[in-house]
Amino acid sequence: VPIMTNSDSLLQFGSNAYAKPAAALNVLRETVMGRELFDFAFQQYARRWQFKRPEPADLFRTLEDASAVDLDWFWNGWFFTTRHVDLALGTITRHRIDTRDPSVEKGLRREKREAEPESLSDRRNAPLPKRIERFPELADFYDAYDELDVTDKELEDYAKLVEGLKPEDRELLESRLNFYVIPVEDVGGIPMPVVLGLEWDDGSVEELRFPAEIWRRNASTVEKLVVSEKSLVKVTLDPYLEIADADLTNNLWPPELVEKTITLEEGGAGFGRRGRGGSNPMREALEARKKAEGGGEAGEARPAEAGAGASGSPRGER
């Protein structure tokens, strides 16, 4: 249920009253507003409402008034709905400028064609005898034609094109810029600032930040254009885990393998339910220390001390 639910109708009180509001205010301070602006606005809230009984709406209005930032979308998503934060990277595409040079463009197309996998039909037909091998006179023009061969006419047309261009247009045509379109989808329903970590082929890294207002025109998908001469190697959405994203598996490009473990249960090959009891690290540490000191389990009296107390030795004086 939403955070703004009466206590008598509330489910999971700890999460709704403590964990989720704390996460929301932390995101608001660290990412949405920034520490300096948030701290100033929160100080104003403390001064205005000291010795009084503020309601949640008073906090919302005061933070907006003191910071001059419209936070209606934030309060609504985090406090009045059950939507969650889940931003995801879509399919990233790279665009480049067509050089119009047939030697370059057809060379790239040839490399792409050669990299394609061999089809099953071609693989099965390869060892079979061909009729044209027995009767070479059946060959015609298209048996030797390759659409990716560069012709003299294409080279002449390209030379005329370049000759008629202005110097700035010629420079743009010869540039090796990469245009990357990075789409981000709002899966969870709460719009949040978009933080992108980019890694390039030369080992350099770059960070891009866009405020939550980026979602104003389209609440489901936004796209950002990144222009660079370098090749993009990796994109990480929310690289510092600052927006409380609920699903991190859709925040990486290219996707990474998800690692999980299989726990074998004692007494057979089945995978039954594990015990529900949790560990107590402090108790375990205390028991280990007691055992190291020769005292056995925690809470048990030492034999020597128990005997001394029974015989009337001044145990309490120690």
PDB file of N, CA, C and O in Angstrom, residues 130-180:
ATOM      1  N   LYS A 130      27.684 -28.964 -58.987  1.00  0.00           N
ATOM      2  CA  LYS A 130      26.927 -27.882 -59.617  1.00  0.00           C
ATOM      3  C   LYS A 130      26.878 -28.128 -61.137  1.00  0.00           C
ATOM      4  O   LYS A 130      27.872 -28.517 -61.763  1.00  0.00           O
ATOM      5  N   ARG A 131      25.744 -27.854 -61.722  1.00  0.00           N
ATOM      6  CA  ARG A 131      25.582 -28.082 -63.159  1.00  0.00           C
ATOM      7  C   ARG A 131      26.491 -27.166 -63.973  1.00  0.00           C
ATOM      8  O   ARG A 131      27.019 -27.552 -65.025  1.00  0.00           O
ATOM      9  N   ILE A 132      26.713 -25.939 -63.439  1.00  0.00           N
ATOM     10  CA  ILE A 132      27.539 -24.995 -64.184  1.00  0.00           C
ATOM     11  C   ILE A 132      28.992 -25.446 -64.241  1.00  0.00           C
ATOM     12  O   ILE A 132      29.758 -25.055 -65.125  1.00  0.00           O
ATOM     13  N   GLU A 133      29.388 -26.314 -63.304  1.00  0.00           N
ATOM     14  CA  GLU A 133      30.745 -26.852 -63.345  1.00  0.00           C
ATOM     15  C   GLU A 133      30.905 -27.859 -64.482  1.00  0.00           C
ATOM     16  O   GLU A 133      31.981 -27.977 -65.080  1.00  0.00           O
ATOM     17  N   ARG A 134      29.841 -28.547 -64.779  1.00  0.00           N
ATOM     18  CA  ARG A 134      29.886 -29.509 -65.888  1.00  0.00           C
ATOM     19  C   ARG A 134      29.701 -28.812 -67.236  1.00  0.00           C
ATOM     20  O   ARG A 134      30.261 -29.233 -68.251  1.00  0.00           O
ATOM     21  N   PHE A 135      28.935 -27.738 -67.236  1.00  0.00           N
ATOM     22  CA  PHE A 135      28.651 -27.031 -68.484  1.00  0.00           C
ATOM     23  C   PHE A 135      28.971 -25.539 -68.295  1.00  0.00           C
ATOM     24  O   PHE A 135      28.081 -24.722 -68.015  1.00  0.00           O
ATOM     25  N   PRO A 136      30.258 -25.160 -68.394  1.00  0.00           N
ATOM     26  CA  PRO A 136      30.644 -23.754 -68.179  1.00  0.00           C
ATOM     27  C   PRO A 136      29.949 -22.787 -69.119  1.00  0.00           C
ATOM     28  O   PRO A 136      29.810 -21.594 -68.813  1.00  0.00           O
ATOM     29  N   GLU A 137      29.505 -23.261 -70.283  1.00  0.00           N
ATOM     30  CA  GLU A 137      28.851 -22.357 -71.232  1.00  0.00           C
ATOM     31  C   GLU A 137      27.524 -21.812 -70.716  1.00  0.00           C
ATOM     32  O   GLU A 137      26.965 -20.878 -71.292  1.00  0.00           O
ATOM     33  N   LEU A 138      27.024 -22.383 -69.624  1.00  0.00           N
ATOM     34  CA  LEU A 138      25.781 -21.878 -69.045  1.00  0.00           C
ATOM     35  C   LEU A 138      25.979 -20.581 -68.249  1.00  0.00           C
ATOM     36  O   LEU A 138      25.000 -19.917 -67.901  1.00  0.00           O
ATOM     37  N   ALA A 139      27.220 -20.243 -67.937  1.00  0.00           N
ATOM     38  CA  ALA A 139      27.491 -19.048 -67.130  1.00  0.00           C
ATOM     39  C   ALA A 139      27.097 -17.792 -67.898  1.00  0.00           C
ATOM     40  O   ALA A 139      27.306 -17.687 -69.113  1.00  0.00           O
ATOM     41  N   ASP A 140      26.527 -16.818 -67.170  1.00  0.00           N
ATOM     42  CA  ASP A 140      26.186 -15.534 -67.776  1.00  0.00           C
ATOM     43  C   ASP A 140      26.794 -14.403 -66.938  1.00  0.00           C
ATOM     44  O   ASP A 140      27.625 -14.625 -66.056  1.00  0.00           O
ATOM     45  N   PHE A 141      26.348 -13.198 -67.180  1.00  0.00           N
ATOM     46  CA  PHE A 141      26.934 -12.011 -66.546  1.00  0.00           C
ATOM     47  C   PHE A 141      26.821 -12.071 -65.022  1.00  0.00           C
ATOM     48  O   PHE A 141      27.778 -11.757 -64.289  1.00  0.00           O
ATOM     49  N   TYR A 142      25.693 -12.490 -64.527  1.00  0.00           N
ATOM     50  CA  TYR A 142      25.445 -12.420 -63.101  1.00  0.00           C
ATOM     51  C   TYR A 142      26.154 -13.517 -62.300  1.00  0.00           C
ATOM     52  O   TYR A 142      26.202 -13.459 -61.088  1.00  0.00           O
ATOM     53  N   ASP A 143      26.703 -14.502 -62.981  1.00  0.00           N
ATOM     54  CA  ASP A 143      27.482 -15.504 -62.266  1.00  0.00           C
ATOM     55  C   ASP A 143      28.806 -14.934 -61.767  1.00  0.00           C
ATOM     56  O   ASP A 143      29.381 -15.436 -60.798  1.00  0.00           O
ATOM     57  N   ALA A 144      29.303 -13.887 -62.405  1.00  0.00           N
ATOM     58  CA  ALA A 144      30.553 -13.258 -61.992  1.00  0.00           C
ATOM     59  C   ALA A 144      30.328 -11.869 -61.378  1.00  0.00           C
ATOM     60  O   ALA A 144      31.280 -11.236 -60.926  1.00  0.00           O
ATOM     61  N   TYR A 145      29.091 -11.442 -61.369  1.00  0.00           N
ATOM     62  CA  TYR A 145      28.788 -10.084 -60.880  1.00  0.00           C
ATOM     63  C   TYR A 145      28.705 -10.068 -59.355  1.00  0.00           C
ATOM     64  O   TYR A 145      28.138 -10.967 -58.731  1.00  0.00           O
ATOM     65  N   ASP A 146      29.287  -9.019 -58.761  1.00  0.00           N
ATOM     66  CA  ASP A 146      29.201  -8.789 -57.314  1.00  0.00           C
ATOM     67  C   ASP A 146      28.806  -7.333 -57.118  1.00  0.00           C
ATOM     68  O   ASP A 146      29.530  -6.418 -57.536  1.00  0.00           O
ATOM     69  N   GLU A 147      27.681  -7.111 -56.491  1.00  0.00           N
ATOM     70  CA  GLU A 147      27.181  -5.753 -56.321  1.00  0.00           C
ATOM     71  C   GLU A 147      28.078  -4.902 -55.442  1.00  0.00           C
ATOM     72  O   GLU A 147      27.953  -3.666 -55.427  1.00  0.00           O
ATOM     73  N   LEU A 148      29.003  -5.512 -54.712  1.00  0.00           N
ATOM     74  CA  LEU A 148      29.900  -4.764 -53.841  1.00  0.00           C
ATOM     75  C   LEU A 148      31.240  -4.442 -54.502  1.00  0.00           C
ATOM     76  O   LEU A 148      32.115  -3.867 -53.847  1.00  0.00           O
ATOM     77  N   ASP A 149      31.414  -4.802 -55.769  1.00  0.00           N
ATOM     78  CA  ASP A 149      32.611  -4.387 -56.506  1.00  0.00           C
ATOM     79  C   ASP A 149      32.467  -2.919 -56.898  1.00  0.00           C
ATOM     80  O   ASP A 149      31.404  -2.480 -57.350  1.00  0.00           O
ATOM     81  N   VAL A 150      33.529  -2.152 -56.723  1.00  0.00           N
ATOM     82  CA  VAL A 150      33.517  -0.724 -57.043  1.00  0.00           C
ATOM     83  C   VAL A 150      33.768  -0.535 -58.537  1.00  0.00           C
ATOM     84  O   VAL A 150      34.755  -1.042 -59.084  1.00  0.00           O
ATOM     85  N   THR A 151      32.887   0.214 -59.182  1.00  0.00           N
ATOM     86  CA  THR A 151      33.023   0.457 -60.628  1.00  0.00           C
ATOM     87  C   THR A 151      33.663   1.818 -60.879  1.00  0.00           C
ATOM     88  O   THR A 151      33.694   2.698 -60.007  1.00  0.00           O
ATOM     89  N   ASP A 152      34.160   1.997 -62.081  1.00  0.00           N
ATOM     90  CA  ASP A 152      34.787   3.272 -62.453  1.00  0.00           C
ATOM     91  C   ASP A 152      33.762   4.405 -62.436  1.00  0.00           C
ATOM     92  O   ASP A 152      34.082   5.541 -62.061  1.00  0.00           O
ATOM     93  N   LYS A 153      32.557   4.111 -62.839  1.00  0.00           N
ATOM     94  CA  LYS A 153      31.527   5.148 -62.857  1.00  0.00           C
ATOM     95  C   LYS A 153      31.237   5.658 -61.449  1.00  0.00           C
ATOM     96  O   LYS A 153      31.044   6.865 -61.227  1.00  0.00           O
ATOM     97  N   GLU A 154      31.212   4.753 -60.484  1.00  0.00           N
ATOM     98  CA  GLU A 154      30.964   5.162 -59.096  1.00  0.00           C
ATOM     99  C   GLU A 154      32.092   6.041 -58.585  1.00  0.00           C
ATOM    100  O   GLU A 154      31.846   7.019 -57.859  1.00  0.00           O
ATOM    101  N   LEU A 155      33.313   5.728 -58.935  1.00  0.00           N
ATOM    102  CA  LEU A 155      34.446   6.555 -58.517  1.00  0.00           C
ATOM    103  C   LEU A 155      34.384   7.933 -59.161  1.00  0.00           C
ATOM    104  O   LEU A 155      34.691   8.951 -58.523  1.00  0.00           O
ATOM    105  N   GLU A 156      33.998   8.004 -60.429  1.00  0.00           N
ATOM    106  CA  GLU A 156      33.874   9.294 -61.111  1.00  0.00           C
ATOM    107  C   GLU A 156      32.768  10.140 -60.487  1.00  0.00           C
ATOM    108  O   GLU A 156      32.934  11.353 -60.296  1.00  0.00           O
ATOM    109  N   ASP A 157      31.647   9.522 -60.174  1.00  0.00           N
ATOM    110  CA  ASP A 157      30.542  10.266 -59.557  1.00  0.00           C
ATOM    111  C   ASP A 157      30.952  10.804 -58.187  1.00  0.00           C
ATOM    112  O   ASP A 157      30.576  11.930 -57.821  1.00  0.00           O
ATOM    113  N   TYR A 158      31.702  10.025 -57.435  1.00  0.00           N
ATOM    114  CA  TYR A 158      32.144  10.477 -56.107  1.00  0.00           C
ATOM    115  C   TYR A 158      33.111  11.655 -56.235  1.00  0.00           C
ATOM    116  O   TYR A 158      33.030  12.620 -55.463  1.00  0.00           O
ATOM    117  N   ALA A 159      34.005  11.598 -57.216  1.00  0.00           N
ATOM    118  CA  ALA A 159      34.953  12.697 -57.416  1.00  0.00           C
ATOM    119  C   ALA A 159      34.228  13.985 -57.771  1.00  0.00           C
ATOM    120  O   ALA A 159      34.580  15.081 -57.291  1.00  0.00           O
ATOM    121  N   LYS A 160      33.197  13.908 -58.614  1.00  0.00           N
ATOM    122  CA  LYS A 160      32.425  15.094 -58.965  1.00  0.00           C
ATOM    123  C   LYS A 160      31.680  15.652 -57.754  1.00  0.00           C
ATOM    124  O   LYS A 160      31.572  16.860 -57.570  1.00  0.00           O
ATOM    125  N   LEU A 161      31.158  14.735 -56.910  1.00  0.00           N
ATOM    126  CA  LEU A 161      30.435  15.173 -55.715  1.00  0.00           C
ATOM    127  C   LEU A 161      31.341  15.941 -54.777  1.00  0.00           C
ATOM    128  O   LEU A 161      30.983  17.027 -54.301  1.00  0.00           O
ATOM    129  N   VAL A 162      32.532  15.419 -54.525  1.00  0.00           N
ATOM    130  CA  VAL A 162      33.463  16.072 -53.608  1.00  0.00           C
ATOM    131  C   VAL A 162      33.936  17.402 -54.173  1.00  0.00           C
ATOM    132  O   VAL A 162      34.103  18.392 -53.443  1.00  0.00           O
ATOM    133  N   GLU A 163      34.132  17.462 -55.468  1.00  0.00           N
ATOM    134  CA  GLU A 163      34.620  18.692 -56.095  1.00  0.00           C
ATOM    135  C   GLU A 163      33.614  19.826 -55.951  1.00  0.00           C
ATOM    136  O   GLU A 163      33.996  20.999 -55.836  1.00  0.00           O
ATOM    137  N   GLY A 164      32.331  19.535 -55.912  1.00  0.00           N
ATOM    138  CA  GLY A 164      31.315  20.570 -55.810  1.00  0.00           C
ATOM    139  C   GLY A 164      30.927  20.955 -54.402  1.00  0.00           C
ATOM    140  O   GLY A 164      30.068  21.826 -54.220  1.00  0.00           O
ATOM    141  N   LEU A 165      31.541  20.359 -53.385  1.00  0.00           N
ATOM    142  CA  LEU A 165      31.196  20.660 -52.003  1.00  0.00           C
ATOM    143  C   LEU A 165      31.990  21.840 -51.462  1.00  0.00           C
ATOM    144  O   LEU A 165      33.126  22.097 -51.890  1.00  0.00           O
ATOM    145  N   LYS A 166      31.403  22.544 -50.497  1.00  0.00           N
ATOM    146  CA  LYS A 166      32.115  23.584 -49.779  1.00  0.00           C
ATOM    147  C   LYS A 166      33.119  22.936 -48.828  1.00  0.00           C
ATOM    148  O   LYS A 166      32.954  21.765 -48.438  1.00  0.00           O
ATOM    149  N   PRO A 167      34.156  23.649 -48.413  1.00  0.00           N
ATOM    150  CA  PRO A 167      35.173  23.046 -47.532  1.00  0.00           C
ATOM    151  C   PRO A 167      34.584  22.500 -46.234  1.00  0.00           C
ATOM    152  O   PRO A 167      34.957  21.410 -45.792  1.00  0.00           O
ATOM    153  N   GLU A 168      33.629  23.237 -45.621  1.00  0.00           N
ATOM    154  CA  GLU A 168      33.061  22.765 -44.367  1.00  0.00           C
ATOM    155  C   GLU A 168      32.199  21.509 -44.579  1.00  0.00           C
ATOM    156  O   GLU A 168      32.171  20.611 -43.728  1.00  0.00           O
ATOM    157  N   ASP A 169      31.502  21.463 -45.733  1.00  0.00           N
ATOM    158  CA  ASP A 169      30.711  20.264 -46.025  1.00  0.00           C
ATOM    159  C   ASP A 169      31.612  19.069 -46.307  1.00  0.00           C
ATOM    160  O   ASP A 169      31.304  17.934 -45.920  1.00  0.00           O
ATOM    161  N   ARG A 170      32.724  19.331 -46.984  1.00  0.00           N
ATOM    162  CA  ARG A 170      33.665  18.250 -47.272  1.00  0.00           C
ATOM    163  C   ARG A 170      34.280  17.720 -45.982  1.00  0.00           C
ATOM    164  O   ARG A 170      34.455  16.513 -45.808  1.00  0.00           O
ATOM    165  N   GLU A 171      34.583  18.629 -45.045  1.00  0.00           N
ATOM    166  CA  GLU A 171      35.136  18.197 -43.764  1.00  0.00           C
ATOM    167  C   GLU A 171      34.132  17.358 -42.976  1.00  0.00           C
ATOM    168  O   GLU A 171      34.491  16.355 -42.354  1.00  0.00           O
ATOM    169  N   LEU A 172      32.859  17.768 -43.016  1.00  0.00           N
ATOM    170  CA  LEU A 172      31.828  17.005 -42.320  1.00  0.00           C
ATOM    171  C   LEU A 172      31.639  15.627 -42.954  1.00  0.00           C
ATOM    172  O   LEU A 172      31.452  14.628 -42.255  1.00  0.00           O
ATOM    173  N   LEU A 173      31.709  15.567 -44.284  1.00  0.00           N
ATOM    174  CA  LEU A 173      31.545  14.293 -44.973  1.00  0.00           C
ATOM    175  C   LEU A 173      32.674  13.333 -44.633  1.00  0.00           C
ATOM    176  O   LEU A 173      32.465  12.112 -44.568  1.00  0.00           O
ATOM    177  N   GLU A 174      33.864  13.855 -44.409  1.00  0.00           N
ATOM    178  CA  GLU A 174      35.018  13.013 -44.117  1.00  0.00           C
ATOM    179  C   GLU A 174      35.200  12.743 -42.628  1.00  0.00           C
ATOM    180  O   GLU A 174      36.130  12.034 -42.245  1.00  0.00           O
ATOM    181  N   SER A 175      34.337  13.312 -41.798  1.00  0.00           N
ATOM    182  CA  SER A 175      34.481  13.104 -40.350  1.00  0.00           C
ATOM    183  C   SER A 175      34.153  11.668 -39.996  1.00  0.00           C
ATOM    184  O   SER A 175      33.414  10.979 -40.690  1.00  0.00           O
ATOM    185  N   ARG A 176      34.693  11.222 -38.886  1.00  0.00           N
ATOM    186  CA  ARG A 176      34.478   9.852 -38.408  1.00  0.00           C
ATOM    187  C   ARG A 176      33.693   9.866 -37.099  1.00  0.00           C
ATOM    188  O   ARG A 176      33.963   9.086 -36.190  1.00  0.00           O
ATOM    189  N   LEU A 177      32.712  10.740 -37.016  1.00  0.00           N
ATOM    190  CA  LEU A 177      31.921  10.853 -35.796  1.00  0.00           C
ATOM    191  C   LEU A 177      30.947   9.687 -35.674  1.00  0.00           C
ATOM    192  O   LEU A 177      30.390   9.211 -36.659  1.00  0.00           O
ATOM    193  N   ASN A 178      30.745   9.254 -34.418  1.00  0.00           N
ATOM    194  CA  ASN A 178      29.744   8.249 -34.103  1.00  0.00           C
ATOM    195  C   ASN A 178      28.593   8.924 -33.365  1.00  0.00           C
ATOM    196  O   ASN A 178      28.819   9.694 -32.421  1.00  0.00           O
ATOM    197  N   PHE A 179      27.383   8.644 -33.775  1.00  0.00           N
ATOM    198  CA  PHE A 179      26.194   9.203 -33.145  1.00  0.00           C
ATOM    199  C   PHE A 179      25.460   8.053 -32.441  1.00  0.00           C
ATOM    200  O   PHE A 179      24.863   7.199 -33.095  1.00  0.00           O
ATOM    201  N   TYR A 180      25.521   8.055 -31.109  1.00  0.00           N
ATOM    202  CA  TYR A 180      24.889   6.991 -30.325  1.00  0.00           C
ATOM    203  C   TYR A 180      23.553   7.489 -29.771  1.00  0.00           C
ATOM    204  O   TYR A 180      23.496   8.541 -29.117  1.00  0.00           O
TER     205      TYR A 180
END
